[in-house]
Every structure is written in structure tokens, then in C-alpha cells.
């Protein structure tokens, strides 16, 4: 199997629209939406959900008011300022939004007055779509552990890819360079960084390129909306070369992307002959020709 | 007053709104860039950086000469960051959440904490007439824990004056760390299906925190009317619409402020601030 992860650093550069376009071109592939925080790929893929699973991503402490003697040890121990006094009651409660789920308060409470239970932080789904199967997820609002959920959906996707002899796993990655991004790239063949010719796009591409290099992950670069600022687009090509990332092409600004999105389709389905779609085909071929995409990753 | 500018979906224009709002204000304020994975505000406001401090996370260090291999540290750690096998103890600093449990529970006091470098907080001032303070966090490449870096940036806040926070995208812990304690959340979206979907998630997060919010629709004119209809149904005021305009996009691409490229926007952003102030004051009176 092979896996390509689409990243960008900066959000909103077109990761998901491009992933959807690649899905229309790829043939025997499976999709994984690793942006569990604000997943959007399902809006284009219209998945038929076959399996729904809970994601027990962590623990949360809860003080039983009747058992609490108000000694305050939990508040002293908590490094996350999650333990707060119940006003006028002489006892304490735990603010779930601040609780890190470390369990130190519960383990050490002299009255055993703190419940510490596993909590459901989200759900993940195995679905079929018109292009192939898809693993996706939804992290609960304000939950921690998005990195663990990303790792979980990728593991599930990789298992199924191997079991069903699928050639390629296409993973739509999250923005940024932190925990969920790091969880989205391990063991992949390569990452494709989608950037835009803006000062922010370049700044953020450099950060995610450094991240890929840090983890020794081969990286390719393509530019969306290059005609917005051709000088900046040229600067991106130079940076890609300097950082030893293959530059695989550039897309013009094309309203067809948004039109396709509004219809819940990929641009290849609605505007196959548009200027952007023509370039996407070229980019796709160059990506699949990259030496890193020729290797079979068994783990 | 603290105004946090957030979005759900990335790339909708949080930084555009934050930086142009800042450049339009007459009063003094402080800008904090809490998108510590990909901070961008400095690219548009060219701050003069004067201070730099490290963000460190405490992680355990075991003194094996005192250790009796009782495994209490391993049992309390929920993150698998410390393991005892036979007569060896291994720590995994990158998995550690710095809860301090192992140091507290060790009966031999064999565990102390050492600092692990995870990011930087930079401070300075903006080259605007009021010379407002500026702070930003920068997560070190390869590190996973952005909330501690965000929390350290937010220690710069001075409660009485105005603080504007540029938040990261998404709806999970880093976003909550950037919105918690704010008096108002300004949500920036675009009128597309992706923009709407992620906006609904961001609104749920804001509701959970019980903070009043308002909406900026950026790139108005692309996509469809679903975002507006949603805002109406949810009673979320649309405080500003910025039309899709290649001139705006081109200025942005060069790192120019919208209020420089199209000076008439200065009044528009001033009005945006006035309407936020009115909503916050109304809530304070109620």
C-alpha cells in the first residue's frame, strides 16, 4: 500500500477540495479524513456510513459533592487549574473544560471523593462513497486528544487498505503543525503541501516543510490560486527547490472549486475541462511519479 | 475587554479581521497571536520585537540511585510517559502532560522535574500611533503541546484594557484555550458549505463557553446564502461582510493591510468595534 497525506500549514488553501479531486482520479483507493477537528471531506463525498464507533479518548474527573470534605488537596495538586471552589459550600468542583484527565486528584483524594471515568470524546465512521471507502471522524466540541483520534482513524484506514488490497490511501490532513498533524503523517509515503501565493501561505508552508523534514518525510509542494500573485508563486517554487521538495504544479484561481463544493461534488465531476481541473490531472500524475510514492509501505 | 477572533475553518480571514481591526482602533489595546502553530499577524503589522521567553514543560527525571522500582509512577501516569521494567525506568518526555503525578506519588522522592523546551513567547509593540503591545507564541517544530504555549501568551493579558486575540482554527483544546475568559468571540467565516459546516461547530464551542458572539462573513458573494440563513436562525448578528474582491486578495497576498489598500475600510472596522462594544456592554448591564 501507499499513503499520500495532504497538508498545508495554513488553513483554507484547498486541501479538502484537492483531496476530493484526487479521489476522482485515483482508481483503487481509500480515503481518510484526518482533520477530525473540522472535518469537511464528507460534505463532498456524501458517505454512506456503514459503521459508527465511539472514541473513548480520555478520562474526566468529577468530585462527588456529598463525599468531598473540602480539604482542598485536589486543588493544590491540579496543575491545570481545573479544581474550583463551589462558592459558599466549602467544597470543590472540577471544570471539565480545564481538566486534562491526568487523574492525579482522583488517585490521591484522601476521601476517594473523585470519580474518574473514561469519557466518549467523539465518534469515528467507516463509510462507502462513490469513489471508494472512507474512514472519518468527528471529535466532540472542545475535546482534547485530537491527535489520538487522528492516529486511530489512520490505523483503521491502513488496516482496511491492507486487508482489501487497495493501492492507495489518500489522507486529508489537518491545518497547523501540532499534535494532529504529527499524528497524520507517521509511516506515510509522502506529504503534499498545498499552499497559496500569500505571505501567510509561504510562512506557514515553511513551518510545515520544517515539520516534514524533522520527521524525515518526503514532501511535495503545489500552489493553489497562483495567479493571485505570480511573484509570490515564483518565490514558493524557489523555496521548494531550496528545501528539497519537489514542486508538482500550480493551479489558477478558479471559481469552479466553490461551485463544485456548493453542489457537493469534486471539481473533476462538475468542471472536468476547467483550467484548474486540467492542472490537477497534471499534478496528480507528477505526485504518483514521485520516487517516494513508488515504495510499498507495509506497516 | 477581551475579544477573541476565531473561525472553525482555517483560512477564512481571522488574521485579516484581527490585524485590520487593530490598525483601525484609536484606543490603546494589546494584540495576542494565539495561533501558535502558524502565527501570521506579525506578517501584516511588522511588530518591533523586544522580548523573548521560552515556554518549558516540566517532565520527570528519575534518580535511579533512590528508585526501588515500585511502579507507582507508572501506575499514576495516564499518558504512558514513564515505564518501569525490571530495574530500569524509561521516560517518554514527548508523551508527558506535565501533571506532576509521578513526582507526587513517588515514595522515595526519586523523581524531580526538568524543563523541556516546547515553544517561545515573543513580545513587542506595533508601529501604530498608540504603540500597542503585541505578543505571540511559537510552537517549536515537532512539539505537540500547543495549549501550554497559548496559556503562556495569554498571561500577558491585562484585564482592564482591550485585548484582541487571534485564535487558531478548529474547535478542540487550542481553540478553547484561546477563547476561554473572553468577553466576546468574533467568528469569521466564508459563505461556502465548508465555511458553514465549520462555523456551526465553532458556534457550539462558543455556546459551551457561554460567550456572546458575532459573525464576519468574508469573501461575501462566493458560494451561497446558507451562512446568512443559519446566522439568522441562530440569532447571531452579522457584524460585517467583506465582499470577495481580487484587489483585497492581492493586497493580502503581499502582506498589505486591507485598510491600507482600501482606506474606506478603516471606518468600517471602527464601526465593527463599536458594535462589539455595544453587545458586550449590553450583556454587562443585563
Coordinates of N, CA and C in Angstrom, one line a residue, chain A residues 106-294:
Chain A
X106 N -7.9 12.3 41.6 CA -8.7 11.2 42.0 C -7.9 10.1 42.7
X107 N -6.7 9.9 42.2 CA -5.8 8.9 42.8 C -5.4 9.3 44.3
X108 N -5.3 10.6 44.5 CA -4.7 11.0 45.8 C -5.8 11.6 46.8
X109 N -7.0 11.6 46.3 CA -8.0 12.2 47.2 C -8.2 11.4 48.5
X110 N -8.0 11.9 49.7 CA -8.0 11.1 50.9 C -9.4 10.5 51.2
X111 N -10.4 11.1 50.6 CA -11.8 10.6 50.9 C -12.3 9.7 49.7
X112 N -11.5 9.5 48.7 CA -11.9 8.8 47.5 C -13.2 9.5 47.0
X113 N -13.2 10.8 47.0 CA -14.5 11.5 46.6 C -14.5 11.9 45.1
X114 N -13.5 11.5 44.4 CA -13.4 11.9 43.0 C -13.6 10.7 42.0
X115 N -14.6 10.8 41.3 CA -14.9 9.8 40.2 C -13.9 10.1 39.1
X116 N -13.4 9.0 38.4 CA -12.5 9.2 37.3 C -12.9 8.2 36.3
X117 N -13.7 8.7 35.3 CA -14.3 7.7 34.3 C -13.9 8.1 32.9
X118 N -13.8 7.0 32.1 CA -13.5 7.2 30.7 C -14.6 8.0 30.1
X119 N -14.3 8.9 29.2 CA -15.4 9.6 28.6 C -15.3 9.5 27.0
X120 N -16.5 9.6 26.4 CA -16.5 9.5 25.0 C -16.2 10.9 24.4
X121 N -15.2 11.0 23.6 CA -14.8 12.3 23.1 C -15.1 12.5 21.7
X122 N -15.7 11.5 21.0 CA -16.1 11.7 19.6 C -16.5 10.4 19.0
X123 N -16.7 10.4 17.7 CA -17.1 9.1 17.0 C -16.2 9.0 15.8
X124 N -16.1 7.8 15.3 CA -15.4 7.6 14.0 C -16.3 6.6 13.2
X125 N -16.2 6.8 11.9 CA -17.1 6.1 11.0 C -16.3 5.4 9.9
X126 N -16.8 4.2 9.5 CA -16.4 3.6 8.3 C -17.5 3.7 7.2
X127 N -17.2 4.2 6.1 CA -18.3 4.5 5.1 C -17.9 4.1 3.7
X128 N -18.9 4.0 2.9 CA -18.6 3.8 1.5 C -19.0 5.1 0.7
X129 N -18.2 5.4 -0.3 CA -18.6 6.6 -1.1 C -18.5 6.2 -2.6
X130 N -18.9 7.2 -3.4 CA -18.9 6.8 -4.9 C -17.5 6.6 -5.4
X131 N -16.5 7.0 -4.7 CA -15.1 6.8 -5.2 C -14.4 5.6 -4.5
X132 N -14.9 5.2 -3.3 CA -14.2 4.2 -2.6 C -14.6 4.3 -1.1
X133 N -14.0 3.5 -0.3 CA -14.3 3.5 1.1 C -13.7 4.7 1.8
X134 N -14.2 5.1 2.9 CA -13.7 6.3 3.6 C -13.8 6.1 5.1
X135 N -12.7 6.4 5.8 CA -12.7 6.5 7.3 C -12.7 7.9 7.7
X136 N -13.6 8.3 8.6 CA -13.7 9.7 9.0 C -14.1 9.7 10.4
X137 N -14.1 10.9 11.0 CA -14.4 11.0 12.5 C -15.0 12.4 12.8
X138 N -15.5 12.4 14.0 CA -15.9 13.7 14.5 C -15.5 13.8 16.0
X139 N -14.6 14.7 16.2 CA -14.2 15.0 17.6 C -15.3 15.8 18.3
X140 N -15.6 15.5 19.5 CA -16.6 16.3 20.2 C -16.1 17.7 20.4
X141 N -17.0 18.7 20.5 CA -16.6 20.1 20.7 C -15.8 20.2 21.9
X142 N -14.8 21.0 21.8 CA -13.9 21.3 23.0 C -13.2 20.2 23.6
X143 N -13.0 19.0 22.8 CA -12.4 17.9 23.4 C -10.9 17.9 23.2
X144 N -10.2 17.2 24.0 CA -8.7 17.0 23.8 C -8.5 15.8 23.0
X145 N -7.2 15.5 22.8 CA -6.9 14.2 22.2 C -7.2 14.1 20.7
X146 N -7.2 15.2 20.0 CA -7.5 15.1 18.6 C -6.4 14.2 17.9
X147 N -5.2 14.3 18.4 CA -4.1 13.5 17.9 C -4.3 12.1 18.0
X148 N -4.9 11.6 19.1 CA -5.2 10.2 19.3 C -6.3 9.8 18.3
X149 N -7.3 10.6 18.1 CA -8.3 10.2 17.2 C -7.8 10.2 15.7
X150 N -6.9 11.1 15.4 CA -6.3 11.1 14.1 C -5.5 9.7 13.9
X151 N -4.7 9.4 15.0 CA -4.0 8.1 14.9 C -4.9 7.0 14.7
X152 N -6.0 7.0 15.4 CA -7.0 5.9 15.3 C -7.6 5.8 13.9
X153 N -8.1 6.9 13.4 CA -8.7 6.8 12.0 C -7.7 6.3 11.0
X154 N -6.4 6.8 11.2 CA -5.4 6.3 10.2 C -5.1 4.8 10.3
X155 N -5.0 4.4 11.6 CA -4.8 2.9 11.8 C -5.9 2.1 11.2
X156 N -7.1 2.5 11.4 CA -8.3 1.8 10.9 C -8.2 1.8 9.3
X157 N -7.9 3.0 8.8 CA -7.9 3.1 7.3 C -6.7 2.1 6.8
X158 N -5.6 2.2 7.4 CA -4.4 1.4 6.9 C -4.7 -0.1 7.0
X159 N -5.4 -0.5 8.1 CA -5.8 -1.9 8.2 C -6.6 -2.4 7.1
X160 N -7.6 -1.6 6.8 CA -8.6 -1.9 5.7 C -7.9 -1.9 4.3
X161 N -7.0 -0.9 4.1 CA -6.3 -0.9 2.9 C -5.5 -2.1 2.6
X162 N -4.8 -2.6 3.7 CA -4.1 -3.8 3.5 C -5.0 -5.1 3.3
X163 N -6.0 -5.1 4.1 CA -6.9 -6.3 4.1 C -7.6 -6.4 2.7
X164 N -7.9 -5.3 2.1 CA -8.7 -5.3 0.9 C -7.9 -5.0 -0.3
X165 N -6.6 -5.1 -0.2 CA -5.6 -4.9 -1.3 C -5.9 -3.7 -2.1
X166 N -6.0 -2.6 -1.4 CA -6.2 -1.3 -2.0 C -4.9 -0.7 -2.3
X167 N -4.7 0.0 -3.4 CA -3.4 0.5 -3.8 C -3.0 1.7 -3.0
X168 N -4.0 2.6 -2.7 CA -3.6 3.9 -2.2 C -4.5 4.4 -1.1
X169 N -3.9 5.0 -0.1 CA -4.7 5.7 0.9 C -4.4 7.2 0.8
X170 N -5.5 7.9 0.6 CA -5.4 9.4 0.4 C -5.9 10.0 1.7
X171 N -5.1 10.7 2.4 CA -5.4 11.2 3.7 C -5.4 12.8 3.7
X172 N -6.6 13.3 4.0 CA -6.8 14.7 4.1 C -6.4 15.2 5.4
X173 N -5.3 15.9 5.5 CA -4.7 16.3 6.8 C -5.3 17.5 7.4
X174 N -5.0 17.7 8.7 CA -5.4 18.9 9.4 C -4.5 20.1 9.1
X175 N -5.0 21.4 9.4 CA -4.0 22.5 9.3 C -3.1 22.6 10.5
X176 N -2.1 23.4 10.4 CA -1.2 23.6 11.5 C 0.0 22.7 11.4
X177 N 0.7 22.6 12.6 CA 1.9 21.7 12.6 C 2.0 21.0 13.9
X178 N 0.9 21.0 14.7 CA 0.9 20.4 16.0 C 0.5 19.0 16.1
X179 N -0.1 18.6 17.2 CA -0.4 17.2 17.6 C -1.1 16.5 16.5
X180 N -2.3 17.0 16.0 CA -3.0 16.2 15.0 C -2.2 16.1 13.7
X181 N -1.4 17.1 13.3 CA -0.7 17.0 12.1 C 0.4 15.9 12.2
X182 N 1.1 15.9 13.3 CA 2.2 14.9 13.6 C 1.6 13.5 13.5
X183 N 0.3 13.4 14.1 CA -0.3 12.1 14.1 C -0.8 11.7 12.7
X184 N -0.9 12.6 11.8 CA -1.4 12.3 10.5 C -0.3 11.8 9.5
X185 N 1.0 12.0 9.8 CA 2.0 11.7 8.8 C 2.8 10.5 9.0
X186 N 2.9 9.9 10.3 CA 3.8 8.8 10.5 C 3.5 7.6 9.6
X187 N 4.6 7.1 9.0 CA 4.5 5.9 8.1 C 4.0 6.2 6.7
X188 N 3.6 7.4 6.5 CA 3.1 7.7 5.1 C 4.2 7.7 4.1
X189 N 3.9 7.6 2.8 CA 5.0 7.6 1.8 C 5.5 9.1 1.6
X190 N 4.5 10.0 1.6 CA 4.9 11.4 1.3 C 3.8 12.3 1.7
X191 N 4.1 13.6 1.9 CA 3.1 14.6 2.1 C 3.1 15.5 0.9
X192 N 1.9 16.0 0.5 CA 1.8 17.1 -0.5 C 1.3 18.3 0.3
X193 N 2.1 19.4 0.2 CA 1.8 20.6 0.8 C 1.1 21.5 -0.2
X194 N -0.2 21.9 0.1 CA -0.9 22.8 -0.7 C -0.8 24.2 -0.2
X195 N -0.2 25.1 -0.9 CA -0.1 26.4 -0.4 C -0.7 27.5 -1.3
X196 N -0.6 28.7 -0.9 CA -1.1 29.8 -1.8 C -0.1 30.9 -1.8
X197 N -0.1 31.7 -2.8 CA 1.0 32.7 -3.0 C 0.8 34.0 -2.2
X198 N 0.7 33.8 -0.9 CA 0.5 34.9 0.0 C 1.6 34.9 1.1
X199 N 1.8 36.0 1.8 CA 2.8 36.0 2.8 C 2.5 34.9 3.9
X200 N 1.2 34.8 4.2 CA 0.8 33.8 5.2 C 1.0 32.4 4.7
X201 N 0.6 32.2 3.4 CA 0.8 30.9 2.8 C 2.2 30.4 2.8
X202 N 3.1 31.3 2.5 CA 4.6 31.0 2.4 C 5.1 30.7 3.8
X203 N 4.8 31.6 4.7 CA 5.2 31.4 6.1 C 4.8 30.1 6.7
X204 N 3.5 29.7 6.5 CA 3.0 28.5 7.0 C 3.5 27.3 6.3
X205 N 3.7 27.4 5.0 CA 4.3 26.3 4.2 C 5.7 26.0 4.8
X206 N 6.5 27.0 5.1 CA 7.8 26.8 5.6 C 7.8 26.0 6.9
X207 N 6.9 26.4 7.8 CA 6.8 25.7 9.0 C 6.4 24.2 8.8
X208 N 5.4 24.0 7.9 CA 5.1 22.5 7.8 C 6.1 21.8 7.0
X209 N 6.9 22.5 6.2 CA 8.0 21.8 5.5 C 9.1 21.5 6.5
X210 N 9.3 22.3 7.5 CA 10.3 22.0 8.5 C 9.8 20.8 9.3
X211 N 8.5 20.8 9.5 CA 8.0 19.6 10.3 C 8.2 18.3 9.5
X212 N 7.9 18.3 8.2 CA 8.1 17.1 7.4 C 9.6 16.7 7.4
X213 N 10.5 17.7 7.3 CA 11.9 17.4 7.3 C 12.3 16.8 8.7
X214 N 11.7 17.4 9.8 CA 12.0 16.9 11.1 C 11.7 15.4 11.3
X215 N 10.6 15.0 10.6 CA 10.2 13.6 10.7 C 10.7 12.8 9.5
X216 N 11.6 13.4 8.7 CA 12.2 12.7 7.5 C 11.1 12.2 6.6
X217 N 10.1 13.0 6.4 CA 9.0 12.7 5.5 C 9.2 13.4 4.1
X218 N 9.2 12.7 3.0 CA 9.4 13.4 1.7 C 8.2 14.3 1.5
X219 N 8.5 15.5 1.0 CA 7.4 16.5 0.8 C 7.4 17.0 -0.6
X220 N 6.2 17.2 -1.1 CA 6.0 17.8 -2.4 C 5.2 19.1 -2.2
X221 N 5.2 20.0 -3.2 CA 4.5 21.3 -3.0 C 3.7 21.6 -4.2
X222 N 2.5 22.1 -4.1 CA 1.8 22.7 -5.2 C 1.1 24.0 -4.7
X223 N 0.8 24.8 -5.6 CA 0.3 26.2 -5.3 C -1.2 26.2 -5.8
X224 N -2.1 26.7 -5.0 CA -3.4 27.0 -5.4 C -3.5 28.5 -5.6
X225 N -4.3 28.9 -6.6 CA -4.6 30.3 -6.9 C -3.2 31.1 -7.2
X226 N -2.4 30.4 -7.9 CA -1.0 31.0 -8.1 C -1.1 32.4 -8.8
X227 N -2.2 32.6 -9.6 CA -2.2 33.9 -10.4 C -2.7 35.1 -9.5
X228 N -3.0 34.8 -8.3 CA -3.3 35.9 -7.3 C -2.1 36.7 -7.1
X229 N -0.9 36.1 -7.2 CA 0.3 36.8 -7.0 C 1.5 36.0 -7.6
X230 N 1.7 36.2 -8.9 CA 2.7 35.3 -9.6 C 4.1 35.4 -9.0
X231 N 4.5 36.6 -8.5 CA 5.8 36.8 -7.9 C 6.0 35.9 -6.7
X232 N 4.9 35.9 -5.8 CA 5.0 35.1 -4.6 C 5.0 33.6 -5.0
X233 N 4.3 33.3 -6.1 CA 4.2 31.9 -6.6 C 5.7 31.4 -7.0
X234 N 6.4 32.4 -7.6 CA 7.8 32.0 -8.0 C 8.6 31.8 -6.8
X235 N 8.4 32.7 -5.8 CA 9.2 32.6 -4.6 C 8.9 31.2 -3.9
X236 N 7.7 30.7 -4.0 CA 7.4 29.4 -3.4 C 8.2 28.3 -4.2
X237 N 8.2 28.4 -5.5 CA 8.9 27.4 -6.3 C 10.4 27.4 -5.8
X238 N 11.0 28.6 -5.6 CA 12.4 28.6 -5.2 C 12.6 28.0 -3.8
X239 N 11.6 28.3 -2.9 CA 11.7 27.7 -1.6 C 11.6 26.2 -1.6
X240 N 10.7 25.7 -2.5 CA 10.6 24.2 -2.6 C 11.9 23.6 -3.1
X241 N 12.5 24.3 -4.0 CA 13.8 23.7 -4.5 C 14.9 23.7 -3.4
X242 N 14.9 24.9 -2.7 CA 15.9 25.0 -1.7 C 15.7 24.0 -0.6
X243 N 14.5 23.7 -0.3 CA 14.2 22.7 0.8 C 14.1 21.3 0.3
X244 N 14.5 21.1 -1.0 CA 14.5 19.8 -1.5 C 13.1 19.1 -1.5
X245 N 12.1 19.9 -1.9 CA 10.7 19.4 -2.0 C 10.4 19.5 -3.5
X246 N 9.8 18.4 -4.1 CA 9.5 18.5 -5.5 C 8.3 19.4 -5.7
X247 N 8.5 20.4 -6.6 CA 7.4 21.3 -7.0 C 6.5 20.6 -8.0
X248 N 5.3 20.3 -7.7 CA 4.5 19.4 -8.7 C 3.5 20.2 -9.5
X249 N 3.3 21.5 -9.3 CA 2.5 22.2 -10.2 C 1.7 23.3 -9.5
X250 N 1.0 24.1 -10.3 CA 0.2 25.2 -9.7 C -1.1 25.3 -10.4
X251 N -2.1 25.7 -9.6 CA -3.5 25.8 -10.1 C -3.9 27.3 -10.1
X252 N -4.6 27.7 -11.2 CA -5.1 29.1 -11.2 C -6.3 29.3 -10.3
X253 N -6.5 30.5 -9.9 CA -7.8 30.8 -9.2 C -8.9 30.4 -10.1
X254 N -9.8 29.6 -9.6 CA -10.9 29.1 -10.4 C -12.2 29.0 -9.6
X255 N -13.2 29.8 -9.9 CA -14.5 29.8 -9.1 C -15.1 28.4 -9.2
X256 N -14.7 27.6 -10.1 CA -15.3 26.2 -10.3 C -15.2 25.4 -9.0
X257 N -14.1 25.7 -8.2 CA -13.9 24.9 -7.0 C -15.1 25.2 -6.0
X258 N -15.4 26.5 -5.9 CA -16.6 26.8 -5.0 C -17.9 26.3 -5.5
X259 N -18.0 26.4 -6.9 CA -19.3 25.9 -7.5 C -19.4 24.4 -7.3
X260 N -18.4 23.7 -7.4 CA -18.4 22.3 -7.2 C -18.8 22.0 -5.8
X261 N -18.1 22.7 -4.8 CA -18.4 22.5 -3.4 C -19.8 22.7 -3.1
X262 N -20.4 23.8 -3.6 CA -21.8 24.1 -3.4 C -22.7 22.9 -3.8
X263 N -22.3 22.3 -4.9 CA -23.1 21.1 -5.4 C -22.8 19.8 -4.7
X264 N -21.8 19.9 -3.7 CA -21.4 18.6 -3.0 C -20.6 17.7 -3.9
X265 N -19.9 18.2 -4.9 CA -19.1 17.4 -5.8 C -17.7 17.8 -5.9
X266 N -16.8 17.0 -6.5 CA -15.5 17.4 -6.7 C -15.4 18.2 -8.0
X267 N -14.4 19.0 -8.2 CA -14.3 19.8 -9.4 C -14.1 18.9 -10.6
X268 N -13.6 17.7 -10.5 CA -13.4 16.8 -11.6 C -14.8 16.3 -12.1
X269 N -15.8 16.3 -11.2 CA -17.1 15.8 -11.6 C -17.9 16.9 -12.3
X270 N -17.7 18.1 -11.8 CA -18.6 19.2 -12.4 C -17.9 20.1 -13.4
X271 N -16.6 20.2 -13.4 CA -15.9 21.1 -14.3 C -14.6 20.4 -14.8
X272 N -14.8 19.2 -15.4 CA -13.6 18.4 -15.7 C -12.7 19.1 -16.7
X273 N -13.2 20.1 -17.5 CA -12.4 20.7 -18.5 C -12.0 22.1 -18.1
X274 N -12.2 22.5 -16.9 CA -11.9 23.8 -16.4 C -10.3 23.9 -16.3
X275 N -9.8 25.2 -16.3 CA -8.3 25.3 -16.2 C -7.8 24.6 -15.0
X276 N -8.4 24.8 -13.9 CA -7.9 24.1 -12.6 C -7.9 22.6 -12.8
X277 N -9.0 22.1 -13.3 CA -9.1 20.6 -13.4 C -8.0 20.0 -14.3
X278 N -7.7 20.8 -15.4 CA -6.6 20.3 -16.3 C -5.3 20.3 -15.5
X279 N -5.0 21.3 -14.7 CA -3.8 21.3 -13.9 C -3.8 20.2 -12.9
X280 N -4.9 19.9 -12.3 CA -5.0 18.9 -11.2 C -4.6 17.6 -11.8
X281 N -5.0 17.3 -13.0 CA -4.6 16.0 -13.6 C -3.1 15.9 -13.7
X282 N -2.5 17.0 -14.2 CA -1.0 17.0 -14.3 C -0.3 16.8 -13.0
X283 N -0.9 17.6 -12.0 CA -0.3 17.5 -10.6 C -0.4 16.0 -10.1
X284 N -1.6 15.4 -10.3 CA -1.8 14.1 -9.8 C -0.8 13.1 -10.4
X285 N -0.5 13.3 -11.7 CA 0.4 12.4 -12.4 C 1.8 12.6 -11.8
X286 N 2.2 13.8 -11.6 CA 3.5 14.1 -11.0 C 3.7 13.5 -9.6
X287 N 2.6 13.7 -8.8 CA 2.7 13.2 -7.5 C 2.9 11.6 -7.5
X288 N 2.2 11.0 -8.4 CA 2.3 9.5 -8.4 C 3.6 9.0 -9.0
X289 N 4.3 9.9 -9.7 CA 5.6 9.6 -10.3 C 6.7 9.8 -9.3
X290 N 6.4 10.5 -8.2 CA 7.5 10.8 -7.2 C 8.1 9.5 -6.7
X291 N 9.4 9.4 -6.6 CA 10.0 8.2 -6.1 C 9.5 7.7 -4.8
X292 N 9.1 8.6 -3.9 CA 8.6 8.2 -2.6 C 7.2 7.5 -2.7
X293 N 6.5 7.8 -3.8 CA 5.2 7.2 -4.0 C 5.3 5.8 -4.7
X294 N 6.5 5.4 -5.0 CA 6.7 4.1 -5.7 C 6.9 3.0 -4.6

